[in-house]
Each structure stands twice: as structure tokens, then as C-alpha cells.
Amino acid sequence: MTIAKWINFSSIDDSRGSLIAIEANKTIPFEIKRIYYLYGNKDNVTRGMHAHKNLTQVIISISGSCKISLDNGHTKENVLLKNPDRGILVENFIWREMSDFSANCVLLVLASELYDESDYIRDYNLFKKFVEHD
Ligand code: T46
């Protein structure tokens, strides 16, 4: 079973360019409580390196590209985020690492919950304990 769950967005294209509209509970399978974006990522950095206990997110590369590695504790999958017309659904208890950012990469993230540091699992060994019986 694949860990990478893609959501494809419909692009409205005309002679001026393209527009994508995203609606909570329709295009995205949850109520969006928070939006943030990552940009200006320096060369050779890795971001993420954590999982969440409760949070679900959709991550979209609206400009440029990066690699995202998803790990459910049993299987790892690497995918390239590079298209503004598709996002990856990252559910709880998935360890994620983003790397290989292009200079122009902007990652837009739609989150199901407000920011809560206590929801983060930032220790990989602890993460493995959480998922060992899945
Ligand atoms: C994720 C990936 C894709 C806040 O104060 N509010 C926020 O909403 C967020 C997301 C972060 N922060 C603070 C917490 C840290 O002091 O911003 C700082 C950087 O956050 P972090 O190191 O967690 O950033 P990333 O890029 O490693 O991870 C972020 C999200 O935290 C995470 O949920 O899935 O982007």
C-alpha cells in the first residue's frame, strides 16, 4: 500500500494563465484551521524530521520543487513535490522529511489544526514506538 496520497486540483486555465481554487471539506478532506508556507529554503537543508499525533495536512509545491520522504514506521516512500495542481495528504503518525529544495520552492501547507508543539513527535525512536503495533 502506498503512503503517498495525492489530491489533484482542477486548474481553470484561460489565455491569461491558470487559477486553482481549494475549498475546505470539498477539495481538502478536512476543515482548514491553519495555513503556512515554507520558502527561501537554503541549499542542502532538510526540514520536517518529525511526525504528528493528531494533525493532518496537505502540502503543495506552488512554486519550484522539493523531495519529501514519508515514513509510516514500516515503509518509506520518496516523492517529488513539483506541481501546483496536486498536493500530498500527510496524515498523523507519518514521519516526514523535506529536502532538495529548488531555489524558488514555495511549499503551501493546509493544516487541520492550529499550531500545537505538543502534537509533534520529534524523536524518531519515540515515533517508532508509537507505530510499532500498527
Ligand atoms: C510540517 C512541515 C511540512 C509556528 O510557530 N507555527 C506554525 O504554524 C509552524 C508550522 C511552526 N511554528 C514554529 C515552530 C518552530 O519554532 O516555526 C518554527 C519552525 O517550525 P518547524 O521546525 O516545525 O518547521 P518544519 O519546516 O520542520 O516543519 C513544518 C511544520 O512544523 C510541520 O508540521 O509538517 O512544515
JSON list of C-alpha atoms and ligand atoms in Angstrom, two decimals:
[
{"chain": "A", "resi": 1, "resn": "MET", "atom": "CA", "xyz": [0.00, 0.00, 0.00]},
{"chain": "A", "resi": 2, "resn": "THR", "atom": "CA", "xyz": [1.33, 3.40, -0.96]},
{"chain": "A", "resi": 3, "resn": "ILE", "atom": "CA", "xyz": [1.87, 6.02, 1.76]},
{"chain": "A", "resi": 4, "resn": "ALA", "atom": "CA", "xyz": [1.76, 8.93, -0.69]},
{"chain": "A", "resi": 5, "resn": "LYS", "atom": "CA", "xyz": [-1.86, 10.03, -1.07]},
{"chain": "A", "resi": 6, "resn": "TRP", "atom": "CA", "xyz": [-2.19, 12.65, -3.79]},
{"chain": "A", "resi": 7, "resn": "ILE", "atom": "CA", "xyz": [-5.04, 15.12, -4.16]},
{"chain": "A", "resi": 8, "resn": "ASN", "atom": "CA", "xyz": [-5.38, 16.51, -7.68]},
{"chain": "A", "resi": 9, "resn": "PHE", "atom": "CA", "xyz": [-6.77, 20.02, -8.07]},
{"chain": "A", "resi": 10, "resn": "SER", "atom": "CA", "xyz": [-8.71, 21.29, -11.06]},
{"chain": "A", "resi": 11, "resn": "SER", "atom": "CA", "xyz": [-6.95, 24.14, -12.78]},
{"chain": "A", "resi": 12, "resn": "ILE", "atom": "CA", "xyz": [-9.00, 26.83, -14.50]},
{"chain": "A", "resi": 13, "resn": "ASP", "atom": "CA", "xyz": [-6.90, 27.84, -17.47]},
{"chain": "A", "resi": 14, "resn": "ASP", "atom": "CA", "xyz": [-7.53, 30.66, -19.90]},
{"chain": "A", "resi": 15, "resn": "SER", "atom": "CA", "xyz": [-5.49, 32.93, -22.11]},
{"chain": "A", "resi": 16, "resn": "ARG", "atom": "CA", "xyz": [-4.28, 34.88, -19.02]},
{"chain": "A", "resi": 17, "resn": "GLY", "atom": "CA", "xyz": [-2.95, 31.87, -17.13]},
{"chain": "A", "resi": 18, "resn": "SER", "atom": "CA", "xyz": [-4.23, 29.44, -14.53]},
{"chain": "A", "resi": 19, "resn": "LEU", "atom": "CA", "xyz": [-6.21, 29.54, -11.30]},
{"chain": "A", "resi": 20, "resn": "ILE", "atom": "CA", "xyz": [-6.72, 26.83, -8.71]},
{"chain": "A", "resi": 21, "resn": "ALA", "atom": "CA", "xyz": [-9.36, 27.16, -6.00]},
{"chain": "A", "resi": 22, "resn": "ILE", "atom": "CA", "xyz": [-9.21, 24.95, -2.92]},
{"chain": "A", "resi": 23, "resn": "GLU", "atom": "CA", "xyz": [-12.20, 24.53, -0.64]},
{"chain": "A", "resi": 24, "resn": "ALA", "atom": "CA", "xyz": [-12.26, 23.06, 2.87]},
{"chain": "A", "resi": 25, "resn": "ASN", "atom": "CA", "xyz": [-14.23, 19.84, 3.26]},
{"chain": "A", "resi": 26, "resn": "LYS", "atom": "CA", "xyz": [-14.51, 19.57, -0.53]},
{"chain": "A", "resi": 27, "resn": "THR", "atom": "CA", "xyz": [-11.18, 19.66, -2.29]},
{"chain": "A", "resi": 28, "resn": "ILE", "atom": "CA", "xyz": [-9.47, 19.09, 1.07]},
{"chain": "A", "resi": 29, "resn": "PRO", "atom": "CA", "xyz": [-10.96, 16.37, 3.30]},
{"chain": "A", "resi": 30, "resn": "PHE", "atom": "CA", "xyz": [-10.98, 18.48, 6.48]},
{"chain": "A", "resi": 31, "resn": "GLU", "atom": "CA", "xyz": [-11.73, 21.90, 7.90]},
{"chain": "A", "resi": 32, "resn": "ILE", "atom": "CA", "xyz": [-8.64, 24.04, 7.28]},
{"chain": "A", "resi": 33, "resn": "LYS", "atom": "CA", "xyz": [-7.67, 25.72, 10.57]},
{"chain": "A", "resi": 34, "resn": "ARG", "atom": "CA", "xyz": [-4.20, 26.98, 9.63]},
{"chain": "A", "resi": 35, "resn": "ILE", "atom": "CA", "xyz": [-2.23, 27.86, 6.52]},
{"chain": "A", "resi": 36, "resn": "TYR", "atom": "CA", "xyz": [1.52, 28.37, 6.43]},
{"chain": "A", "resi": 37, "resn": "TYR", "atom": "CA", "xyz": [4.18, 28.34, 3.77]},
{"chain": "A", "resi": 38, "resn": "LEU", "atom": "CA", "xyz": [7.86, 27.49, 3.62]},
{"chain": "A", "resi": 39, "resn": "TYR", "atom": "CA", "xyz": [10.10, 29.43, 1.29]},
{"chain": "A", "resi": 40, "resn": "GLY", "atom": "CA", "xyz": [13.67, 30.74, 0.98]},
{"chain": "A", "resi": 41, "resn": "ASN", "atom": "CA", "xyz": [14.99, 27.33, 1.93]},
{"chain": "A", "resi": 42, "resn": "LYS", "atom": "CA", "xyz": [18.78, 27.27, 1.99]},
{"chain": "A", "resi": 43, "resn": "ASP", "atom": "CA", "xyz": [20.89, 24.81, -0.01]},
{"chain": "A", "resi": 44, "resn": "ASN", "atom": "CA", "xyz": [21.21, 21.28, 1.37]},
{"chain": "A", "resi": 45, "resn": "VAL", "atom": "CA", "xyz": [18.78, 21.74, 4.26]},
{"chain": "A", "resi": 46, "resn": "THR", "atom": "CA", "xyz": [16.35, 19.11, 5.46]},
{"chain": "A", "resi": 47, "resn": "ARG", "atom": "CA", "xyz": [13.13, 20.27, 7.11]},
{"chain": "A", "resi": 48, "resn": "GLY", "atom": "CA", "xyz": [10.46, 18.32, 8.90]},
{"chain": "A", "resi": 49, "resn": "MET", "atom": "CA", "xyz": [12.05, 15.33, 10.63]},
{"chain": "A", "resi": 50, "resn": "HIS", "atom": "CA", "xyz": [9.01, 14.75, 12.81]},
{"chain": "A", "resi": 51, "resn": "ALA", "atom": "CA", "xyz": [5.54, 13.21, 12.86]},
{"chain": "A", "resi": 52, "resn": "HIS", "atom": "CA", "xyz": [2.30, 14.45, 14.38]},
{"chain": "A", "resi": 53, "resn": "LYS", "atom": "CA", "xyz": [-0.01, 12.69, 16.79]},
{"chain": "A", "resi": 54, "resn": "ASN", "atom": "CA", "xyz": [-3.20, 14.28, 15.52]},
{"chain": "A", "resi": 55, "resn": "LEU", "atom": "CA", "xyz": [-2.52, 16.77, 12.73]},
{"chain": "A", "resi": 56, "resn": "THR", "atom": "CA", "xyz": [-3.41, 16.08, 9.08]},
{"chain": "A", "resi": 57, "resn": "GLN", "atom": "CA", "xyz": [-2.02, 18.33, 6.36]},
{"chain": "A", "resi": 58, "resn": "VAL", "atom": "CA", "xyz": [-1.97, 18.81, 2.62]},
{"chain": "A", "resi": 59, "resn": "ILE", "atom": "CA", "xyz": [1.37, 20.01, 1.25]},
{"chain": "A", "resi": 60, "resn": "ILE", "atom": "CA", "xyz": [1.53, 21.67, -2.17]},
{"chain": "A", "resi": 61, "resn": "SER", "atom": "CA", "xyz": [4.57, 22.95, -4.02]},
{"chain": "A", "resi": 62, "resn": "ILE", "atom": "CA", "xyz": [3.09, 26.10, -5.55]},
{"chain": "A", "resi": 63, "resn": "SER", "atom": "CA", "xyz": [6.49, 27.06, -6.98]},
{"chain": "A", "resi": 64, "resn": "GLY", "atom": "CA", "xyz": [9.63, 25.02, -7.67]},
{"chain": "A", "resi": 65, "resn": "SER", "atom": "CA", "xyz": [10.18, 21.57, -6.28]},
{"chain": "A", "resi": 66, "resn": "CYS", "atom": "CA", "xyz": [11.45, 19.53, -3.38]},
{"chain": "A", "resi": 67, "resn": "LYS", "atom": "CA", "xyz": [11.66, 15.92, -2.31]},
{"chain": "A", "resi": 68, "resn": "ILE", "atom": "CA", "xyz": [9.50, 14.64, 0.53]},
{"chain": "A", "resi": 69, "resn": "SER", "atom": "CA", "xyz": [10.17, 11.39, 2.29]},
{"chain": "A", "resi": 70, "resn": "LEU", "atom": "CA", "xyz": [7.23, 9.77, 4.06]},
{"chain": "A", "resi": 71, "resn": "ASP", "atom": "CA", "xyz": [7.68, 7.01, 6.60]},
{"chain": "A", "resi": 72, "resn": "ASN", "atom": "CA", "xyz": [4.93, 5.17, 8.50]},
{"chain": "A", "resi": 73, "resn": "GLY", "atom": "CA", "xyz": [7.43, 3.30, 10.64]},
{"chain": "A", "resi": 74, "resn": "HIS", "atom": "CA", "xyz": [7.31, 0.23, 8.42]},
{"chain": "A", "resi": 75, "resn": "THR", "atom": "CA", "xyz": [7.69, 1.59, 4.87]},
{"chain": "A", "resi": 76, "resn": "LYS", "atom": "CA", "xyz": [9.40, 4.67, 3.44]},
{"chain": "A", "resi": 77, "resn": "GLU", "atom": "CA", "xyz": [8.45, 6.42, 0.23]},
{"chain": "A", "resi": 78, "resn": "ASN", "atom": "CA", "xyz": [10.16, 9.34, -1.52]},
{"chain": "A", "resi": 79, "resn": "VAL", "atom": "CA", "xyz": [8.13, 11.58, -3.78]},
{"chain": "A", "resi": 80, "resn": "LEU", "atom": "CA", "xyz": [8.81, 14.78, -5.66]},
{"chain": "A", "resi": 81, "resn": "LEU", "atom": "CA", "xyz": [6.57, 17.76, -4.98]},
{"chain": "A", "resi": 82, "resn": "LYS", "atom": "CA", "xyz": [6.70, 19.87, -8.12]},
{"chain": "A", "resi": 83, "resn": "ASN", "atom": "CA", "xyz": [3.20, 20.61, -9.39]},
{"chain": "A", "resi": 84, "resn": "PRO", "atom": "CA", "xyz": [0.90, 23.38, -8.12]},
{"chain": "A", "resi": 85, "resn": "ASP", "atom": "CA", "xyz": [-2.08, 21.32, -9.28]},
{"chain": "A", "resi": 86, "resn": "ARG", "atom": "CA", "xyz": [-1.59, 18.45, -6.85]},
{"chain": "A", "resi": 87, "resn": "GLY", "atom": "CA", "xyz": [-0.94, 18.17, -3.14]},
{"chain": "A", "resi": 88, "resn": "ILE", "atom": "CA", "xyz": [0.10, 15.35, -0.89]},
{"chain": "A", "resi": 89, "resn": "LEU", "atom": "CA", "xyz": [-2.09, 14.37, 2.03]},
{"chain": "A", "resi": 90, "resn": "VAL", "atom": "CA", "xyz": [0.06, 13.68, 5.08]},
{"chain": "A", "resi": 91, "resn": "GLU", "atom": "CA", "xyz": [-1.91, 12.15, 7.92]},
{"chain": "A", "resi": 92, "resn": "ASN", "atom": "CA", "xyz": [-0.96, 11.67, 11.53]},
{"chain": "A", "resi": 93, "resn": "PHE", "atom": "CA", "xyz": [1.83, 9.30, 12.56]},
{"chain": "A", "resi": 94, "resn": "ILE", "atom": "CA", "xyz": [3.74, 9.79, 9.30]},
{"chain": "A", "resi": 95, "resn": "TRP", "atom": "CA", "xyz": [7.37, 10.83, 9.73]},
{"chain": "A", "resi": 96, "resn": "ARG", "atom": "CA", "xyz": [8.19, 13.43, 7.05]},
{"chain": "A", "resi": 97, "resn": "GLU", "atom": "CA", "xyz": [11.43, 14.94, 5.77]},
{"chain": "A", "resi": 98, "resn": "MET", "atom": "CA", "xyz": [11.65, 17.57, 3.04]},
{"chain": "A", "resi": 99, "resn": "SER", "atom": "CA", "xyz": [14.92, 18.15, 1.16]},
{"chain": "A", "resi": 100, "resn": "ASP", "atom": "CA", "xyz": [16.41, 19.02, -2.25]},
{"chain": "A", "resi": 101, "resn": "PHE", "atom": "CA", "xyz": [14.59, 22.35, -2.36]},
{"chain": "A", "resi": 102, "resn": "SER", "atom": "CA", "xyz": [14.92, 24.28, -5.59]},
{"chain": "A", "resi": 103, "resn": "ALA", "atom": "CA", "xyz": [15.78, 27.95, -5.01]},
{"chain": "A", "resi": 104, "resn": "ASN", "atom": "CA", "xyz": [12.28, 29.03, -5.99]},
{"chain": "A", "resi": 105, "resn": "CYS", "atom": "CA", "xyz": [10.44, 26.39, -3.97]},
{"chain": "A", "resi": 106, "resn": "VAL", "atom": "CA", "xyz": [7.39, 27.58, -2.03]},
{"chain": "A", "resi": 107, "resn": "LEU", "atom": "CA", "xyz": [5.52, 24.90, -0.07]},
{"chain": "A", "resi": 108, "resn": "LEU", "atom": "CA", "xyz": [1.98, 25.80, 0.86]},
{"chain": "A", "resi": 109, "resn": "VAL", "atom": "CA", "xyz": [0.62, 23.78, 3.77]},
{"chain": "A", "resi": 110, "resn": "LEU", "atom": "CA", "xyz": [-3.06, 23.44, 4.71]},
{"chain": "A", "resi": 111, "resn": "ALA", "atom": "CA", "xyz": [-3.46, 22.13, 8.23]},
{"chain": "A", "resi": 112, "resn": "SER", "atom": "CA", "xyz": [-6.37, 20.56, 10.09]},
{"chain": "A", "resi": 113, "resn": "GLU", "atom": "CA", "xyz": [-5.34, 22.05, 13.46]},
{"chain": "A", "resi": 114, "resn": "LEU", "atom": "CA", "xyz": [-3.85, 25.16, 14.98]},
{"chain": "A", "resi": 115, "resn": "TYR", "atom": "CA", "xyz": [-0.15, 25.10, 15.85]},
{"chain": "A", "resi": 116, "resn": "ASP", "atom": "CA", "xyz": [0.50, 22.93, 18.89]},
{"chain": "A", "resi": 117, "resn": "GLU", "atom": "CA", "xyz": [4.07, 21.93, 19.73]},
{"chain": "A", "resi": 118, "resn": "SER", "atom": "CA", "xyz": [2.80, 19.12, 22.00]},
{"chain": "A", "resi": 119, "resn": "ASP", "atom": "CA", "xyz": [1.38, 17.40, 18.89]},
{"chain": "A", "resi": 120, "resn": "TYR", "atom": "CA", "xyz": [4.90, 16.94, 17.44]},
{"chain": "A", "resi": 121, "resn": "ILE", "atom": "CA", "xyz": [6.95, 13.76, 17.77]},
{"chain": "A", "resi": 122, "resn": "ARG", "atom": "CA", "xyz": [10.47, 14.98, 17.01]},
{"chain": "A", "resi": 123, "resn": "ASP", "atom": "CA", "xyz": [12.36, 11.87, 18.19]},
{"chain": "A", "resi": 124, "resn": "TYR", "atom": "CA", "xyz": [12.48, 9.07, 15.59]},
{"chain": "A", "resi": 125, "resn": "ASN", "atom": "CA", "xyz": [12.89, 6.31, 18.18]},
{"chain": "A", "resi": 126, "resn": "LEU", "atom": "CA", "xyz": [9.82, 7.56, 20.04]},
{"chain": "A", "resi": 127, "resn": "PHE", "atom": "CA", "xyz": [7.92, 7.68, 16.73]},
{"chain": "A", "resi": 128, "resn": "LYS", "atom": "CA", "xyz": [8.85, 4.03, 16.08]},
{"chain": "A", "resi": 129, "resn": "LYS", "atom": "CA", "xyz": [7.42, 3.11, 19.49]},
{"chain": "A", "resi": 130, "resn": "PHE", "atom": "CA", "xyz": [4.15, 4.88, 18.69]},
{"chain": "A", "resi": 131, "resn": "VAL", "atom": "CA", "xyz": [3.68, 2.92, 15.44]},
{"chain": "A", "resi": 132, "resn": "GLU", "atom": "CA", "xyz": [5.24, -0.46, 16.28]},
{"chain": "A", "resi": 133, "resn": "HIS", "atom": "CA", "xyz": [1.89, -2.24, 16.78]},
{"chain": "A", "resi": 134, "resn": "ASP", "atom": "CA", "xyz": [0.21, -0.82, 13.63]},
{"chain": "B", "resi": 1, "resn": "T46", "atom": "C1", "xyz": [5.29, 20.05, 8.81]},
{"chain": "B", "resi": 1, "resn": "T46", "atom": "C2", "xyz": [6.20, 20.62, 7.78]},
{"chain": "B", "resi": 1, "resn": "T46", "atom": "C3", "xyz": [5.70, 20.39, 6.38]},
{"chain": "B", "resi": 1, "resn": "T46", "atom": "C4", "xyz": [4.96, 28.12, 14.48]},
{"chain": "B", "resi": 1, "resn": "T46", "atom": "O1", "xyz": [5.14, 28.94, 15.40]},
{"chain": "B", "resi": 1, "resn": "T46", "atom": "N1", "xyz": [3.72, 27.98, 13.91]},
{"chain": "B", "resi": 1, "resn": "T46", "atom": "C5", "xyz": [3.46, 27.10, 12.92]},
{"chain": "B", "resi": 1, "resn": "T46", "atom": "O2", "xyz": [2.30, 27.02, 12.45]},
{"chain": "B", "resi": 1, "resn": "T46", "atom": "C6", "xyz": [4.53, 26.29, 12.43]},
{"chain": "B", "resi": 1, "resn": "T46", "atom": "C7", "xyz": [4.29, 25.28, 11.30]},
{"chain": "B", "resi": 1, "resn": "T46", "atom": "C8", "xyz": [5.76, 26.43, 13.01]},
{"chain": "B", "resi": 1, "resn": "T46", "atom": "N2", "xyz": [5.98, 27.32, 14.01]},
{"chain": "B", "resi": 1, "resn": "T46", "atom": "C9", "xyz": [7.33, 27.49, 14.54]},
{"chain": "B", "resi": 1, "resn": "T46", "atom": "C10", "xyz": [7.89, 26.28, 15.27]},
{"chain": "B", "resi": 1, "resn": "T46", "atom": "C11", "xyz": [9.38, 26.41, 15.05]},
{"chain": "B", "resi": 1, "resn": "T46", "atom": "O3", "xyz": [9.92, 27.26, 16.04]},
{"chain": "B", "resi": 1, "resn": "T46", "atom": "O4", "xyz": [8.21, 27.74, 13.46]},
{"chain": "B", "resi": 1, "resn": "T46", "atom": "C12", "xyz": [9.47, 27.13, 13.69]},
{"chain": "B", "resi": 1, "resn": "T46", "atom": "C13", "xyz": [9.82, 26.20, 12.54]},
{"chain": "B", "resi": 1, "resn": "T46", "atom": "O5", "xyz": [8.94, 25.06, 12.58]},
{"chain": "B", "resi": 1, "resn": "T46", "atom": "P1", "xyz": [9.44, 23.59, 12.23]},
{"chain": "B", "resi": 1, "resn": "T46", "atom": "O6", "xyz": [10.85, 23.42, 12.63]},
{"chain": "B", "resi": 1, "resn": "T46", "atom": "O7", "xyz": [8.45, 22.61, 12.78]},
{"chain": "B", "resi": 1, "resn": "T46", "atom": "O8", "xyz": [9.34, 23.65, 10.63]},
{"chain": "B", "resi": 1, "resn": "T46", "atom": "P2", "xyz": [9.47, 22.45, 9.59]},
{"chain": "B", "resi": 1, "resn": "T46", "atom": "O9", "xyz": [9.65, 23.07, 8.26]},
{"chain": "B", "resi": 1, "resn": "T46", "atom": "O10", "xyz": [10.49, 21.47, 10.02]},
{"chain": "B", "resi": 1, "resn": "T46", "atom": "O11", "xyz": [8.04, 21.71, 9.66]},
{"chain": "B", "resi": 1, "resn": "T46", "atom": "C14", "xyz": [6.87, 22.41, 9.27]},
{"chain": "B", "resi": 1, "resn": "T46", "atom": "C15", "xyz": [5.71, 22.08, 10.22]},
{"chain": "B", "resi": 1, "resn": "T46", "atom": "O12", "xyz": [6.11, 22.40, 11.56]},
{"chain": "B", "resi": 1, "resn": "T46", "atom": "C16", "xyz": [5.31, 20.63, 10.18]},
{"chain": "B", "resi": 1, "resn": "T46", "atom": "O13", "xyz": [4.08, 20.44, 10.84]},
{"chain": "B", "resi": 1, "resn": "T46", "atom": "O14", "xyz": [4.67, 19.03, 8.58]},
{"chain": "B", "resi": 1, "resn": "T46", "atom": "O15", "xyz": [6.49, 22.02, 7.94]}
]
